[in-house]
Amino acid sequence: FEEINGGTWLESRDAFAFFEDDIVATLRQVLGMSESAAQNWFNGTETVETSIAQLGLEIKEYVDSQPHDFRLLFMIDEVGQYVGGDTDLLINLQSLVEKIGSECEGKVWVVCTGQEAIDEIIKARENEFSRIQARFKTRLSLSSSSADEVIQKRILLKTPEAEQDLEQVFTVNDSVLRNLFSFSGAILDIKGYGSADEFARNFPFVPYQFILMQKVFAEIRKHGNSGKHLSGGERSMLSGFQEAAQR
């Protein structure tokens, strides 16, 4: 490519679309491709079908070429949204995980993430998802308390000076704040501020608002099409609290 183009491939590859003739000529010279085949490859019109069995073998060959203690991890984000209600996609995922498991003997792990707990997805489509549960025996769930911590650290983190000022505000108004956010009866899990540190970490929000907003998002998703675009809770909460804090 450098001989034909005059520039190095590393410098030119980001703008490869401008060097079609040079790339086609390079493919013909280096790989012995015909001009039409090289042109089709460049334009993305070459169709290459990869079966699950073939992909499994290619992954195994790669793992076998590595040191004995080598491990490979595939992370699949938002698998619930990708699969949706398509049973074929679910079966493909199941088949792929089974193939990787049988071929690679535990050296390759597949981790799937989703905004909803897998149990919640299974309730909606129990027959389909029950078949794949056994393929993912290790499950890690982020609860609403985890979302609270993320919001506090990513959105509500204050400077040391601001934390001291807020703690002093709480100390001065302790009794007023405790009375203002005191609940009883059926809503005992709805809590206000328990300490000056908690007030500083959550300000300008109140701890019970994290629980309340999570339940609101859950109900919106269950009823009507307007909430189907909402992710499964934690991400929606992050976005919601960020927008509220900015305004």
Short mmCIF file of C-alpha atoms in Angstrom, two decimals:
data_model
loop_
_atom_site.label_atom_id
_atom_site.label_comp_id
_atom_site.label_asym_id
_atom_site.label_seq_id
_atom_site.Cartn_x
_atom_site.Cartn_y
_atom_site.Cartn_z
CA PHE A 1 0.00 0.00 0.00
CA GLU A 2 2.84 2.37 0.84
CA GLU A 3 4.53 1.72 -2.51
CA ILE A 4 1.29 2.41 -4.41
CA ASN A 5 -0.10 5.24 -2.33
CA GLY A 6 3.00 6.95 -1.02
CA GLY A 7 1.66 7.08 2.53
CA THR A 8 1.71 4.50 5.30
CA TRP A 9 -1.37 2.37 5.98
CA LEU A 10 -1.42 3.40 9.66
CA GLU A 11 -1.70 7.05 8.67
CA SER A 12 -4.22 6.46 5.88
CA ARG A 13 -6.58 3.80 7.24
CA ASP A 14 -8.88 6.24 9.06
CA ALA A 15 -9.70 7.80 5.69
CA PHE A 16 -9.56 4.59 3.67
CA ALA A 17 -12.71 5.51 1.71
CA PHE A 18 -10.67 8.09 -0.20
CA PHE A 19 -8.11 5.51 -1.35
CA GLU A 20 -10.33 2.95 -3.07
CA ASP A 21 -8.14 2.57 -6.18
CA ASP A 22 -4.98 2.16 -4.12
CA ILE A 23 -6.55 -0.41 -1.81
CA VAL A 24 -7.98 -2.41 -4.70
CA ALA A 25 -4.56 -2.40 -6.39
CA THR A 26 -2.94 -3.52 -3.14
CA LEU A 27 -5.40 -6.39 -2.72
CA ARG A 28 -4.77 -7.56 -6.27
CA GLN A 29 -1.00 -7.46 -5.84
CA VAL A 30 -0.70 -8.91 -2.34
CA LEU A 31 -3.58 -11.40 -2.21
CA GLY A 32 -3.94 -12.12 -5.91
CA MET A 33 -7.61 -11.11 -5.92
CA SER A 34 -9.35 -10.21 -9.16
CA GLU A 35 -10.31 -6.59 -9.63
CA SER A 36 -14.03 -7.34 -9.31
CA ALA A 37 -13.49 -9.40 -6.13
CA ALA A 38 -11.34 -6.66 -4.60
CA GLN A 39 -13.93 -4.06 -5.58
CA ASN A 40 -16.74 -6.10 -4.01
CA TRP A 41 -14.70 -6.57 -0.84
CA PHE A 42 -13.99 -2.84 -0.59
CA ASN A 43 -17.66 -1.95 -1.12
CA GLY A 44 -18.80 -4.55 1.40
CA THR A 45 -20.83 -6.55 -1.09
CA GLU A 46 -19.04 -9.81 -0.38
CA THR A 47 -21.37 -12.00 1.69
CA VAL A 48 -19.66 -14.24 4.21
CA GLU A 49 -21.87 -16.52 6.25
CA THR A 50 -20.49 -17.80 9.53
CA SER A 51 -22.24 -20.67 11.24
CA ILE A 52 -22.25 -21.18 14.99
CA ALA A 53 -20.21 -24.36 14.56
CA GLN A 54 -17.60 -22.56 12.47
CA LEU A 55 -17.38 -19.67 14.92
CA GLY A 56 -16.95 -22.11 17.81
CA LEU A 57 -14.08 -23.85 16.00
CA GLU A 58 -12.39 -20.55 15.17
CA ILE A 59 -12.58 -19.45 18.82
CA LYS A 60 -11.15 -22.83 19.89
CA GLU A 61 -8.26 -22.52 17.41
CA TYR A 62 -7.45 -19.08 18.75
CA VAL A 63 -7.56 -20.24 22.39
CA ASP A 64 -5.41 -23.30 21.60
CA SER A 65 -2.80 -21.04 20.02
CA GLN A 66 -2.39 -19.13 23.29
CA PRO A 67 -0.49 -20.14 26.48
CA HIS A 68 -2.01 -22.90 28.59
CA ASP A 69 -3.40 -20.57 31.27
CA PHE A 70 -4.98 -18.19 28.71
CA ARG A 71 -8.64 -17.27 29.27
CA LEU A 72 -10.99 -15.36 26.96
CA LEU A 73 -14.01 -13.35 28.08
CA PHE A 74 -16.86 -12.20 25.84
CA MET A 75 -19.07 -9.41 27.22
CA ILE A 76 -22.52 -9.10 25.62
CA ASP A 77 -24.23 -5.89 26.69
CA GLU A 78 -28.03 -5.46 26.83
CA VAL A 79 -28.76 -9.03 25.78
CA GLY A 80 -32.40 -8.70 26.85
CA GLN A 81 -33.01 -5.80 24.49
CA TYR A 82 -31.16 -7.56 21.67
CA VAL A 83 -33.12 -10.80 22.00
CA GLY A 84 -36.44 -9.11 22.76
CA GLY A 85 -39.24 -11.46 21.77
CA ASP A 86 -37.30 -13.15 18.97
CA THR A 87 -37.05 -16.83 19.87
CA ASP A 88 -34.59 -17.49 17.03
CA LEU A 89 -32.08 -15.03 18.48
CA LEU A 90 -32.46 -16.68 21.87
CA ILE A 91 -31.84 -20.12 20.40
CA ASN A 92 -28.77 -18.79 18.56
CA LEU A 93 -27.36 -17.42 21.81
CA GLN A 94 -28.03 -20.70 23.58
CA SER A 95 -26.42 -22.72 20.77
CA LEU A 96 -23.37 -20.46 20.67
CA VAL A 97 -22.80 -20.69 24.42
CA GLU A 98 -23.21 -24.48 24.30
CA LYS A 99 -20.73 -24.74 21.41
CA ILE A 100 -18.16 -22.56 23.13
CA GLY A 101 -18.58 -24.57 26.32
CA SER A 102 -18.09 -27.93 24.65
CA GLU A 103 -15.22 -26.88 22.38
CA CYS A 104 -13.19 -24.65 24.69
CA GLU A 105 -13.46 -26.63 27.94
CA GLY A 106 -14.06 -23.68 30.24
CA LYS A 107 -11.32 -21.45 28.85
CA VAL A 108 -13.87 -19.07 27.32
CA TRP A 109 -16.50 -17.29 29.38
CA VAL A 110 -19.58 -15.48 28.10
CA VAL A 111 -20.99 -12.70 30.28
CA CYS A 112 -24.37 -11.20 29.36
CA THR A 113 -25.60 -7.96 30.89
CA GLY A 114 -29.11 -6.59 30.97
CA GLN A 115 -31.06 -3.83 32.66
CA GLU A 116 -33.54 -6.33 34.08
CA ALA A 117 -32.83 -9.30 36.31
CA ILE A 118 -33.05 -12.51 34.32
CA ASP A 119 -35.86 -13.71 36.59
CA GLU A 120 -37.96 -10.71 35.56
CA ILE A 121 -37.39 -11.46 31.89
CA ILE A 122 -38.24 -15.12 32.42
CA LYS A 123 -41.59 -14.22 34.00
CA ALA A 124 -42.56 -12.45 30.79
CA ARG A 125 -41.38 -15.21 28.46
CA GLU A 126 -40.99 -18.21 30.75
CA ASN A 127 -41.10 -20.96 28.13
CA GLU A 128 -38.32 -19.49 26.00
CA PHE A 129 -35.94 -18.28 28.70
CA SER A 130 -36.21 -21.35 30.92
CA ARG A 131 -34.17 -23.25 28.32
CA ILE A 132 -31.21 -20.91 28.57
CA GLN A 133 -31.08 -20.44 32.34
CA ALA A 134 -28.85 -23.47 32.79
CA ARG A 135 -26.27 -21.94 30.44
CA PHE A 136 -25.78 -18.98 32.80
CA LYS A 137 -25.47 -20.47 36.27
CA THR A 138 -23.56 -17.53 37.75
CA ARG A 139 -25.80 -14.49 38.15
CA LEU A 140 -24.85 -11.09 39.51
CA SER A 141 -27.63 -8.63 40.25
CA LEU A 142 -27.35 -4.90 40.92
CA SER A 143 -30.05 -3.88 43.35
CA SER A 144 -31.56 -0.45 43.82
CA SER A 145 -29.13 0.14 46.68
CA SER A 146 -26.31 -0.33 44.21
CA ALA A 147 -27.93 2.25 41.94
CA ASP A 148 -28.05 4.66 44.89
CA GLU A 149 -24.32 4.30 45.38
CA VAL A 150 -23.63 4.89 41.68
CA ILE A 151 -25.81 8.03 41.67
CA GLN A 152 -24.07 9.34 44.77
CA LYS A 153 -20.60 8.80 43.30
CA ARG A 154 -21.25 9.72 39.66
CA ILE A 155 -23.76 12.56 40.00
CA LEU A 156 -23.95 13.80 43.59
CA LEU A 157 -20.29 13.69 44.64
CA LYS A 158 -19.33 16.90 46.43
CA THR A 159 -16.06 18.60 47.26
CA PRO A 160 -14.82 18.21 50.86
CA GLU A 161 -15.73 21.86 51.53
CA ALA A 162 -19.29 21.37 50.23
CA GLU A 163 -19.71 18.22 52.35
CA GLN A 164 -18.68 20.13 55.48
CA ASP A 165 -21.12 22.95 54.71
CA LEU A 166 -23.99 20.50 54.13
CA GLU A 167 -23.21 18.59 57.31
CA GLN A 168 -23.37 21.87 59.24
CA VAL A 169 -26.73 22.65 57.62
CA PHE A 170 -28.04 19.26 58.76
CA THR A 171 -26.71 19.76 62.29
CA VAL A 172 -28.51 23.11 62.56
CA ASN A 173 -31.76 21.76 61.07
CA ASP A 174 -31.59 18.18 62.38
CA SER A 175 -34.91 18.10 64.22
CA VAL A 176 -36.78 19.90 61.45
CA LEU A 177 -35.52 17.53 58.75
CA ARG A 178 -36.24 14.42 60.82
CA ASN A 179 -39.81 15.54 61.47
CA LEU A 180 -40.33 16.58 57.86
CA PHE A 181 -39.32 13.17 56.52
CA SER A 182 -40.81 10.94 59.20
CA PHE A 183 -43.13 8.22 57.86
CA SER A 184 -45.07 5.42 59.51
CA GLY A 185 -47.52 2.63 58.78
CA ALA A 186 -47.40 0.95 55.39
CA ILE A 187 -44.54 3.12 54.13
CA LEU A 188 -41.88 2.36 56.72
CA ASP A 189 -39.40 1.58 53.94
CA ILE A 190 -39.68 5.21 52.81
CA LYS A 191 -36.91 6.88 54.77
CA GLY A 192 -35.57 10.38 55.22
CA TYR A 193 -32.11 11.43 56.37
CA GLY A 194 -30.47 9.32 59.07
CA SER A 195 -27.31 11.35 59.62
CA ALA A 196 -25.38 14.41 58.54
CA ASP A 197 -23.19 12.25 56.33
CA GLU A 198 -26.24 10.77 54.59
CA PHE A 199 -27.68 14.25 54.08
CA ALA A 200 -24.44 15.45 52.47
CA ARG A 201 -24.15 12.37 50.22
CA ASN A 202 -27.74 12.56 48.93
CA PHE A 203 -28.39 16.30 48.77
CA PRO A 204 -30.38 17.73 46.99
CA PHE A 205 -32.38 14.49 47.03
CA VAL A 206 -33.91 12.48 49.87
CA PRO A 207 -33.10 8.75 50.24
CA TYR A 208 -36.71 7.63 49.81
CA GLN A 209 -36.77 9.23 46.35
CA PHE A 210 -34.40 6.55 45.03
CA ILE A 211 -36.85 3.80 46.04
CA LEU A 212 -39.85 5.76 44.80
CA MET A 213 -38.37 6.56 41.39
CA GLN A 214 -37.32 2.96 40.80
CA LYS A 215 -40.90 1.80 41.44
CA VAL A 216 -42.25 4.54 39.17
CA PHE A 217 -40.00 3.45 36.29
CA ALA A 218 -40.96 -0.18 36.85
CA GLU A 219 -44.68 0.61 36.62
CA ILE A 220 -44.21 2.79 33.52
CA ARG A 221 -42.49 -0.10 31.76
CA LYS A 222 -45.32 -2.46 32.63
CA HIS A 223 -48.15 -0.26 31.36
CA GLY A 224 -48.40 1.10 27.84
CA ASN A 225 -46.01 1.55 24.97
CA SER A 226 -44.73 4.89 26.20
CA GLY A 227 -42.49 3.19 28.76
CA LYS A 228 -41.09 0.39 26.64
CA HIS A 229 -38.08 2.48 25.63
CA LEU A 230 -37.05 2.85 29.27
CA SER A 231 -34.17 0.65 30.32
CA GLY A 232 -34.61 -1.64 33.26
CA GLY A 233 -34.32 0.82 36.15
CA GLU A 234 -30.76 1.64 37.14
CA ARG A 235 -29.81 3.44 33.91
CA SER A 236 -33.15 5.26 33.80
CA MET A 237 -32.59 6.35 37.39
CA LEU A 238 -29.13 7.70 36.55
CA SER A 239 -30.52 9.73 33.68
CA GLY A 240 -33.53 10.93 35.67
CA PHE A 241 -31.56 12.07 38.69
CA GLN A 242 -28.91 13.73 36.54
CA GLU A 243 -31.51 15.78 34.66
CA ALA A 244 -33.31 16.68 37.89
CA ALA A 245 -30.05 17.79 39.54
CA GLN A 246 -29.11 19.94 36.54
CA ARG A 247 -32.45 21.71 36.58
#
